[in-house]
Amino acid sequence: MIYLRIFKEAVALAWQQLLANRLRSLLSLLGISIGIFCIIGVLSAVDSLEDNIRGSLDKLGSDVIYVKKWPWADVSGDWWNYIKRPNPDHADYEIIKEKAKSVGMASFHVVIGFKTVKFNANTVENAVLIGSSLEFVDMFQIDFYKGRYFSPSEYHYGSSKMVVGYKVAEQLFGEVEPIGRTVKMMGRKYEVIGVIEESGDDLLNPLDFDDAILISYNNARGVANLKARQVFDTSVNAKAAAGVSMQQMKDEVRGILRAHRRLKPREDDSFALNELSMISSVFDSFFGILNLIGIVIGLFAMLVGIVSVANIMFVSVKERTNIIGIKKALGAKSFAILLEFLIESVVLCVIGGIAGLALIYGIITVLSKVIDFEMYLSFQNMLLGVIVSVLVGVVSGVIPALQAARMDPVEAMRQ
């Protein structure tokens, strides 16, 4: 009970101290608020950014490898070797699909370039034209706003059918029903059979098809030179079969492709096997650096706050020296005096920390409405902010509290 009474008195005295010297207290607690704002603000921003980016990257699939010309890594020193590599082609896709037992599903797509598509008087320029295999939508779990994907017969015969992205459909057709409409592209007529669901506004969206046009690979090779240098990108995508590890699948695919491309035992691979973990490791380092920057800035601000709060507590001890002497003369223990001033310091710092958290919450709420990016202040970060405030309060108040606890009652009452 005695400690509860000490706690109540300390909280009341801290509040009185805050109200009695408002300007001094405000300036002192400002350092704590800024420190918490810097540390927790950066952590919250990075958490929001990380969730957004990782959520986007997860769409690539953690059990999928991407056979590419270029690796998803730093190639600054070896770029000349990579640029000489051939693009993965449909033959690579077919051999993997035929021979790789560890592959549950394989798909192929080629990004042909930017094209213009017309419907009556409406024109969309710079739409990204993609020639895709039959498994493409299943591989990337593409949802349709309207319509459907190519049927096996349409794909096999290279029918003049197309699937358009949400923005392409919006700009071409407006309020007109797009399914079944005929559009013109590259001097040819195509029937629109599907509209892809809107991709959204993620900061990093590797599967953004809003501005894309999909035609079947068999149709694409009849209207474009897929071996030309103007082809932007090709990719063979392989998804692991149930119960198969990524390493097992990579080893098998590597062996099949090396044999298919007739590479000698000591020759380097002429292809790259990319996976999601390669990108994730890059972002791990990036987010780690951002967090470190926020913590360093916050620690400097916190140091100023510690000195300021310690100054308040030294002044408080000085002003209440006589009262401390009377309390000790009446039998108050040194530990009770120490605890009283320590709690007072902690309360002051927690008030500053809560002010910093409130500022973060307000800014995050406003930003989430202004920008197309969801930000949040997690419970873990709020708890961390309070814990840091308590620790700062202990550090700030321990020396003044010890000074008060060690006072001689007779000398103190003479002050």
Protein backbone atom coordinates (compact mmCIF):
# COMPACT_ATOMS: atom_id res chain seq x y z
CA MET A 1 0.00 0.00 0.00
CA ILE A 2 2.82 2.39 0.85
CA TYR A 3 4.30 2.03 -2.63
CA LEU A 4 0.90 2.69 -4.20
CA ARG A 5 0.62 5.89 -2.14
CA ILE A 6 4.14 6.91 -3.20
CA PHE A 7 3.19 6.28 -6.83
CA LYS A 8 0.02 8.41 -6.56
CA GLU A 9 1.91 11.24 -4.87
CA ALA A 10 4.69 11.09 -7.47
CA VAL A 11 2.18 11.26 -10.33
CA ALA A 12 0.39 14.19 -8.69
CA LEU A 13 3.69 16.03 -8.09
CA ALA A 14 4.77 15.40 -11.69
CA TRP A 15 1.51 16.88 -12.95
CA GLN A 16 1.88 19.88 -10.62
CA GLN A 17 5.45 20.35 -11.84
CA LEU A 18 4.20 20.30 -15.43
CA LEU A 19 1.48 22.88 -14.77
CA ALA A 20 3.55 25.11 -12.49
CA ASN A 21 6.36 25.55 -15.01
CA ARG A 22 4.58 25.04 -18.31
CA LEU A 23 7.10 26.63 -20.64
CA ARG A 24 10.10 24.99 -18.98
CA SER A 25 8.35 21.61 -18.91
CA LEU A 26 7.21 21.97 -22.52
CA LEU A 27 10.71 22.75 -23.76
CA SER A 28 12.16 19.90 -21.72
CA LEU A 29 9.61 17.32 -22.87
CA LEU A 30 9.92 18.48 -26.47
CA GLY A 31 13.15 16.51 -26.81
CA ILE A 32 11.41 13.34 -25.61
CA SER A 33 8.48 13.91 -27.98
CA ILE A 34 10.77 14.55 -30.96
CA GLY A 35 12.88 11.51 -30.09
CA ILE A 36 9.84 9.22 -29.87
CA PHE A 37 8.46 10.80 -33.05
CA CYS A 38 11.70 10.09 -34.94
CA ILE A 39 12.15 6.52 -33.71
CA ILE A 40 8.55 5.29 -33.76
CA GLY A 41 7.62 7.44 -36.78
CA VAL A 42 10.37 5.92 -38.90
CA LEU A 43 9.63 2.40 -37.62
CA SER A 44 5.92 2.84 -38.46
CA ALA A 45 6.68 4.26 -41.91
CA VAL A 46 9.12 1.44 -42.64
CA ASP A 47 6.66 -1.20 -41.36
CA SER A 48 3.91 0.22 -43.59
CA LEU A 49 6.27 0.41 -46.57
CA GLU A 50 7.59 -3.09 -45.92
CA ASP A 51 4.12 -4.62 -45.64
CA ASN A 52 3.06 -2.92 -48.87
CA ILE A 53 6.13 -4.02 -50.83
CA ARG A 54 6.29 -7.54 -49.40
CA GLY A 55 2.57 -7.98 -50.05
CA SER A 56 3.20 -7.04 -53.68
CA LEU A 57 6.22 -9.32 -53.97
CA ASP A 58 4.30 -12.24 -52.47
CA LYS A 59 2.22 -12.24 -55.66
CA LEU A 60 5.32 -13.53 -57.43
CA GLY A 61 5.12 -16.69 -55.35
CA SER A 62 7.72 -18.10 -52.99
CA ASP A 63 7.61 -21.45 -54.80
CA VAL A 64 8.22 -20.11 -58.31
CA ILE A 65 11.49 -19.70 -60.19
CA TYR A 66 11.85 -17.30 -63.10
CA VAL A 67 14.20 -18.30 -65.90
CA LYS A 68 15.57 -15.00 -67.17
CA LYS A 69 18.46 -13.59 -69.14
CA TRP A 70 19.48 -11.33 -66.25
CA PRO A 71 19.72 -12.27 -62.56
CA TRP A 72 17.84 -10.32 -59.90
CA ALA A 73 21.10 -9.23 -58.32
CA ASP A 74 23.96 -6.76 -58.73
CA VAL A 75 25.43 -7.35 -62.21
CA SER A 76 27.52 -4.18 -62.49
CA GLY A 77 30.80 -6.06 -62.93
CA ASP A 78 29.58 -8.78 -65.31
CA TRP A 79 26.95 -6.98 -67.37
CA TRP A 80 28.78 -7.67 -70.64
CA ASN A 81 28.57 -11.43 -70.05
CA TYR A 82 24.86 -11.20 -69.28
CA ILE A 83 23.98 -9.03 -72.26
CA LYS A 84 25.40 -11.68 -74.62
CA ARG A 85 23.07 -14.34 -73.23
CA PRO A 86 20.11 -15.48 -75.34
CA ASN A 87 16.62 -14.68 -74.09
CA PRO A 88 14.71 -17.65 -72.64
CA ASP A 89 12.37 -18.84 -75.37
CA HIS A 90 9.35 -21.02 -75.96
CA ALA A 91 11.58 -24.05 -76.57
CA ASP A 92 13.04 -23.67 -73.04
CA TYR A 93 9.49 -23.58 -71.68
CA GLU A 94 8.48 -26.68 -73.62
CA ILE A 95 11.51 -28.72 -72.52
CA ILE A 96 10.95 -27.80 -68.85
CA LYS A 97 7.26 -28.61 -69.13
CA GLU A 98 8.05 -31.95 -70.75
CA LYS A 99 11.00 -33.19 -68.66
CA ALA A 100 11.01 -31.48 -65.24
CA LYS A 101 9.27 -33.85 -62.81
CA SER A 102 9.71 -31.41 -59.91
CA VAL A 103 7.76 -28.68 -61.75
CA GLY A 104 4.03 -28.66 -61.05
CA MET A 105 3.24 -25.90 -63.54
CA ALA A 106 5.23 -23.97 -66.14
CA SER A 107 4.31 -20.89 -68.13
CA PHE A 108 5.95 -18.60 -70.66
CA HIS A 109 5.44 -14.97 -71.61
CA VAL A 110 7.16 -12.44 -73.81
CA VAL A 111 6.84 -8.67 -73.35
CA ILE A 112 6.79 -7.49 -76.96
CA GLY A 113 6.75 -3.75 -76.32
CA PHE A 114 4.48 -0.70 -76.29
CA LYS A 115 1.66 -0.73 -78.83
CA THR A 116 -1.28 1.44 -79.86
CA VAL A 117 -4.78 -0.03 -79.79
CA LYS A 118 -7.92 1.62 -81.24
CA PHE A 119 -11.66 1.27 -80.79
CA ASN A 120 -13.76 3.58 -82.97
CA ALA A 121 -12.51 7.10 -82.14
CA ASN A 122 -10.78 6.08 -78.92
CA THR A 123 -7.06 5.32 -78.87
CA VAL A 124 -4.76 3.98 -76.16
CA GLU A 125 -1.06 4.48 -76.75
CA ASN A 126 1.84 2.72 -75.03
CA ALA A 127 -0.18 -0.29 -73.91
CA VAL A 128 2.19 -3.11 -72.93
CA LEU A 129 1.72 -6.03 -75.30
CA ILE A 130 2.38 -9.48 -73.80
CA GLY A 131 2.32 -12.80 -75.59
CA SER A 132 1.45 -15.45 -73.01
CA SER A 133 1.13 -19.20 -72.71
CA LEU A 134 -2.05 -21.01 -71.71
CA GLU A 135 -0.96 -21.39 -68.05
CA PHE A 136 -0.12 -17.70 -67.58
CA VAL A 137 -3.22 -16.62 -65.63
CA ASP A 138 -3.08 -19.67 -63.36
CA MET A 139 0.62 -19.16 -62.66
CA PHE A 140 0.08 -15.58 -61.49
CA GLN A 141 -3.47 -16.07 -60.14
CA ILE A 142 -4.88 -13.31 -62.33
CA ASP A 143 -8.50 -12.39 -61.60
CA PHE A 144 -10.90 -11.18 -64.27
CA TYR A 145 -13.18 -8.16 -63.95
CA LYS A 146 -15.13 -9.37 -66.97
CA GLY A 147 -14.88 -12.16 -69.48
CA ARG A 148 -12.28 -14.91 -69.62
CA TYR A 149 -8.87 -16.07 -70.82
CA PHE A 150 -8.06 -17.92 -74.06
CA SER A 151 -9.55 -21.36 -74.50
CA PRO A 152 -7.18 -24.23 -75.44
CA SER A 153 -8.41 -24.17 -79.05
CA GLU A 154 -8.06 -20.37 -79.32
CA TYR A 155 -4.55 -20.65 -77.97
CA HIS A 156 -3.59 -23.58 -80.20
CA TYR A 157 -4.79 -21.91 -83.41
CA GLY A 158 -3.51 -18.45 -82.48
CA SER A 159 -6.95 -16.83 -82.74
CA SER A 160 -7.15 -13.05 -82.91
CA LYS A 161 -8.46 -12.70 -79.36
CA MET A 162 -7.14 -10.42 -76.65
CA VAL A 163 -7.44 -9.78 -72.94
CA VAL A 164 -7.01 -6.16 -71.83
CA GLY A 165 -6.02 -4.54 -68.55
CA TYR A 166 -8.48 -2.53 -66.48
CA LYS A 167 -7.16 0.92 -67.47
CA VAL A 168 -6.91 -0.02 -71.14
CA ALA A 169 -10.57 -1.12 -71.09
CA GLU A 170 -11.60 2.02 -69.23
CA GLN A 171 -9.87 4.34 -71.72
CA LEU A 172 -10.97 2.42 -74.82
CA PHE A 173 -14.58 1.64 -74.03
CA GLY A 174 -15.70 3.93 -71.20
CA GLU A 175 -19.28 2.89 -70.40
CA VAL A 176 -19.50 0.57 -73.42
CA GLU A 177 -19.49 -3.19 -72.74
CA PRO A 178 -15.97 -4.33 -73.79
CA ILE A 179 -16.58 -8.07 -74.16
CA GLY A 180 -17.08 -9.06 -77.78
CA ARG A 181 -15.93 -5.69 -79.17
CA THR A 182 -13.45 -5.56 -82.05
CA VAL A 183 -10.36 -3.38 -81.73
CA LYS A 184 -7.43 -2.66 -84.05
CA MET A 185 -3.77 -3.16 -83.19
CA MET A 186 -0.76 -3.36 -85.51
CA GLY A 187 -3.09 -3.26 -88.51
CA ARG A 188 -5.03 -6.32 -87.33
CA LYS A 189 -8.46 -6.81 -85.81
CA TYR A 190 -8.83 -8.46 -82.40
CA GLU A 191 -11.86 -9.48 -80.39
CA VAL A 192 -11.78 -8.54 -76.69
CA ILE A 193 -12.71 -11.60 -74.63
CA GLY A 194 -11.64 -10.50 -71.13
CA VAL A 195 -10.80 -7.59 -68.84
CA ILE A 196 -8.33 -8.13 -66.00
CA GLU A 197 -9.27 -6.99 -62.50
CA GLU A 198 -7.72 -3.67 -61.44
CA SER A 199 -4.27 -4.23 -59.95
CA GLY A 200 -4.45 -1.49 -57.33
CA ASP A 201 -2.01 1.16 -56.16
CA ASP A 202 0.77 -0.78 -54.44
CA LEU A 203 4.10 1.05 -54.41
CA LEU A 204 5.81 -1.90 -56.04
CA ASN A 205 3.54 -4.07 -58.13
CA PRO A 206 5.42 -6.64 -60.22
CA LEU A 207 2.14 -7.98 -61.59
CA ASP A 208 0.48 -4.75 -62.69
CA PHE A 209 -1.58 -5.55 -65.78
CA ASP A 210 -3.75 -2.40 -65.75
CA ASP A 211 -1.97 -1.05 -68.85
CA ALA A 212 -1.37 -4.44 -70.47
CA ILE A 213 -2.77 -6.33 -73.43
CA LEU A 214 -2.51 -10.12 -73.51
CA ILE A 215 -2.54 -12.12 -76.73
CA SER A 216 -1.71 -15.80 -77.02
CA TYR A 217 1.89 -16.74 -77.73
CA ASN A 218 0.82 -18.55 -80.90
CA ASN A 219 -0.83 -15.38 -82.13
CA ALA A 220 2.11 -13.21 -81.04
CA ARG A 221 4.66 -15.13 -83.07
CA GLY A 222 2.56 -14.51 -86.18
CA VAL A 223 2.41 -10.74 -85.72
CA ALA A 224 5.81 -9.90 -84.20
CA ASN A 225 9.42 -10.99 -84.55
CA LEU A 226 9.95 -12.55 -81.13
CA LYS A 227 13.66 -13.01 -81.77
CA ALA A 228 14.24 -9.31 -82.39
CA ARG A 229 16.24 -7.15 -80.01
CA GLN A 230 13.18 -4.90 -79.67
CA VAL A 231 11.52 -7.59 -77.55
CA PHE A 232 11.67 -6.19 -74.01
CA ASP A 233 11.65 -9.32 -71.91
CA THR A 234 10.94 -13.03 -71.94
CA SER A 235 10.43 -15.33 -69.00
CA VAL A 236 9.92 -19.02 -68.37
CA ASN A 237 8.17 -19.47 -65.03
CA ALA A 238 8.20 -22.76 -63.12
CA LYS A 239 6.14 -23.54 -60.01
CA ALA A 240 7.29 -26.35 -57.73
CA ALA A 241 5.16 -29.47 -57.50
CA ALA A 242 3.62 -30.36 -54.14
CA GLY A 243 6.23 -31.58 -51.65
CA VAL A 244 9.18 -30.46 -53.80
CA SER A 245 11.74 -28.02 -52.38
CA MET A 246 12.88 -24.96 -54.32
CA GLN A 247 16.46 -26.21 -54.36
CA GLN A 248 15.40 -29.57 -55.78
CA MET A 249 13.42 -27.87 -58.55
CA LYS A 250 16.24 -25.40 -59.32
CA ASP A 251 18.78 -28.21 -59.61
CA GLU A 252 16.58 -30.17 -62.00
CA VAL A 253 15.65 -27.14 -64.14
CA ARG A 254 19.31 -26.07 -64.30
CA GLY A 255 20.35 -29.54 -65.50
CA ILE A 256 17.59 -29.70 -68.12
CA LEU A 257 18.37 -26.23 -69.52
CA ARG A 258 22.12 -26.82 -69.61
CA ALA A 259 21.56 -30.04 -71.57
CA HIS A 260 19.01 -28.35 -73.84
CA ARG A 261 21.40 -25.48 -74.59
CA ARG A 262 24.33 -27.89 -74.95
CA LEU A 263 26.55 -26.16 -72.41
CA LYS A 264 29.87 -27.81 -71.62
CA PRO A 265 30.50 -28.96 -68.01
CA ARG A 266 32.82 -26.03 -67.22
CA GLU A 267 30.75 -23.42 -69.04
CA ASP A 268 28.77 -20.92 -66.98
CA ASP A 269 24.99 -20.99 -67.15
CA SER A 270 23.59 -18.95 -70.05
CA PHE A 271 20.47 -18.18 -68.03
CA ALA A 272 19.51 -16.96 -64.56
CA LEU A 273 17.24 -18.80 -62.13
CA ASN A 274 15.59 -16.07 -60.08
CA GLU A 275 13.34 -16.43 -57.06
CA LEU A 276 11.52 -14.19 -54.58
CA SER A 277 14.09 -14.66 -51.80
CA MET A 278 16.71 -12.84 -53.94
CA ILE A 279 14.62 -9.66 -53.94
CA SER A 280 13.61 -10.09 -50.29
CA SER A 281 17.25 -10.12 -49.15
CA VAL A 282 17.86 -6.80 -50.93
CA PHE A 283 14.85 -5.22 -49.22
CA ASP A 284 15.90 -6.65 -45.84
CA SER A 285 19.11 -4.61 -46.06
CA PHE A 286 17.25 -1.53 -47.31
CA PHE A 287 14.67 -1.59 -44.51
CA GLY A 288 17.40 -2.29 -41.95
CA ILE A 289 19.27 0.86 -43.03
CA LEU A 290 16.09 2.97 -42.86
CA ASN A 291 15.34 1.73 -39.35
CA LEU A 292 18.91 2.43 -38.26
CA ILE A 293 18.75 6.00 -39.59
CA GLY A 294 15.52 6.65 -37.68
CA ILE A 295 16.95 5.19 -34.47
CA VAL A 296 20.17 7.25 -34.71
CA ILE A 297 18.24 10.49 -35.29
CA GLY A 298 15.87 9.60 -32.47
CA LEU A 299 18.71 8.83 -30.06
CA PHE A 300 20.24 12.27 -30.61
CA ALA A 301 16.88 13.92 -29.95
CA MET A 302 16.39 11.64 -26.95
CA LEU A 303 19.77 12.64 -25.54
CA VAL A 304 18.66 16.27 -25.56
CA GLY A 305 15.43 15.21 -23.85
CA ILE A 306 17.31 13.24 -21.17
CA VAL A 307 19.44 16.26 -20.31
CA SER A 308 16.35 18.52 -20.25
CA VAL A 309 14.31 16.22 -18.00
CA ALA A 310 17.30 15.65 -15.72
CA ASN A 311 17.59 19.43 -15.41
CA ILE A 312 13.91 19.66 -14.39
CA MET A 313 14.43 16.96 -11.79
CA PHE A 314 17.52 18.65 -10.32
CA VAL A 315 15.52 21.88 -10.01
CA SER A 316 12.64 19.94 -8.45
CA VAL A 317 14.99 18.37 -5.88
CA LYS A 318 16.43 21.80 -5.09
CA GLU A 319 12.99 23.37 -4.65
CA ARG A 320 11.76 20.55 -2.37
CA THR A 321 14.90 20.08 -0.27
CA ASN A 322 13.14 21.29 2.87
CA ILE A 323 10.19 18.95 2.29
CA ILE A 324 12.58 16.03 1.72
CA GLY A 325 14.25 16.79 5.06
CA ILE A 326 10.90 16.85 6.89
CA LYS A 327 9.82 13.55 5.31
CA LYS A 328 13.08 11.84 6.30
CA ALA A 329 12.86 13.28 9.82
CA LEU A 330 9.36 11.78 10.13
CA GLY A 331 10.72 8.34 9.15
CA ALA A 332 10.52 8.23 5.36
CA LYS A 333 12.96 5.70 3.94
CA SER A 334 15.63 6.77 1.45
CA PHE A 335 14.24 4.22 -1.01
CA ALA A 336 10.79 5.84 -0.81
CA ILE A 337 12.30 9.27 -1.58
CA LEU A 338 14.28 7.80 -4.49
CA LEU A 339 11.18 6.05 -5.83
CA GLU A 340 9.13 9.24 -5.58
CA PHE A 341 11.49 11.28 -7.77
CA LEU A 342 12.12 8.39 -10.14
CA ILE A 343 8.39 7.92 -10.74
CA GLU A 344 8.00 11.66 -11.24
CA SER A 345 10.71 11.61 -13.91
CA VAL A 346 9.15 8.59 -15.63
CA VAL A 347 5.70 10.20 -15.64
CA LEU A 348 7.08 13.36 -17.25
CA CYS A 349 8.83 11.32 -19.96
CA VAL A 350 5.77 9.15 -20.61
CA ILE A 351 3.70 12.31 -21.10
CA GLY A 352 6.28 13.49 -23.64
CA GLY A 353 6.28 10.07 -25.31
CA ILE A 354 2.49 9.95 -25.56
CA ALA A 355 2.56 13.42 -27.14
CA GLY A 356 5.04 12.10 -29.71
CA LEU A 357 2.86 9.04 -30.42
CA ALA A 358 -0.23 11.24 -30.78
CA LEU A 359 1.63 13.38 -33.32
CA ILE A 360 2.66 10.26 -35.28
CA TYR A 361 -0.92 8.95 -35.27
CA GLY A 362 -2.28 12.28 -36.52
CA ILE A 363 0.25 12.56 -39.34
CA ILE A 364 -0.21 8.91 -40.40
CA THR A 365 -4.01 9.32 -40.46
CA VAL A 366 -3.76 12.40 -42.68
CA LEU A 367 -1.16 10.84 -44.99
CA SER A 368 -3.22 7.67 -45.45
CA LYS A 369 -6.09 9.78 -46.78
CA VAL A 370 -3.93 12.01 -48.98
CA ILE A 371 -1.77 9.32 -50.65
CA ASP A 372 -2.79 5.95 -52.12
CA PHE A 373 -0.76 4.08 -49.56
CA GLU A 374 -2.02 2.62 -46.29
CA MET A 375 0.06 3.61 -43.27
CA TYR A 376 -0.52 2.50 -39.70
CA LEU A 377 0.81 2.79 -36.16
CA SER A 378 0.99 -0.75 -34.80
CA PHE A 379 0.36 -1.72 -31.17
CA GLN A 380 3.92 -3.08 -30.98
CA ASN A 381 5.36 0.29 -31.99
CA MET A 382 3.11 2.14 -29.53
CA LEU A 383 4.22 -0.21 -26.76
CA LEU A 384 7.84 0.30 -27.80
CA GLY A 385 7.34 4.07 -27.62
CA VAL A 386 5.98 3.84 -24.06
CA ILE A 387 8.80 1.47 -22.99
CA VAL A 388 11.44 3.80 -24.43
CA SER A 389 9.80 6.73 -22.62
CA VAL A 390 9.91 4.82 -19.32
CA LEU A 391 13.58 3.92 -19.82
CA VAL A 392 14.43 7.53 -20.66
CA GLY A 393 12.57 8.61 -17.52
CA VAL A 394 14.61 6.21 -15.40
CA VAL A 395 17.89 7.38 -16.96
CA SER A 396 16.90 11.05 -16.60
CA GLY A 397 15.75 10.78 -13.02
CA VAL A 398 18.13 8.31 -11.42
CA ILE A 399 20.89 10.81 -10.49
CA PRO A 400 18.52 13.52 -9.13
CA ALA A 401 16.57 10.82 -7.27
CA LEU A 402 19.76 9.43 -5.71
CA GLN A 403 20.77 12.95 -4.71
CA ALA A 404 17.41 13.43 -2.96
CA ALA A 405 17.52 10.01 -1.29
CA ARG A 406 21.01 10.60 0.15
CA MET A 407 20.22 13.96 1.74
CA ASP A 408 20.83 14.38 5.45
CA PRO A 409 17.47 15.33 7.03
CA VAL A 410 18.98 17.94 9.36
CA GLU A 411 20.92 19.65 6.57
CA ALA A 412 17.93 19.44 4.25
CA MET A 413 15.57 21.14 6.75
CA ARG A 414 18.04 24.03 7.14
CA GLN A 415 17.81 24.85 3.43
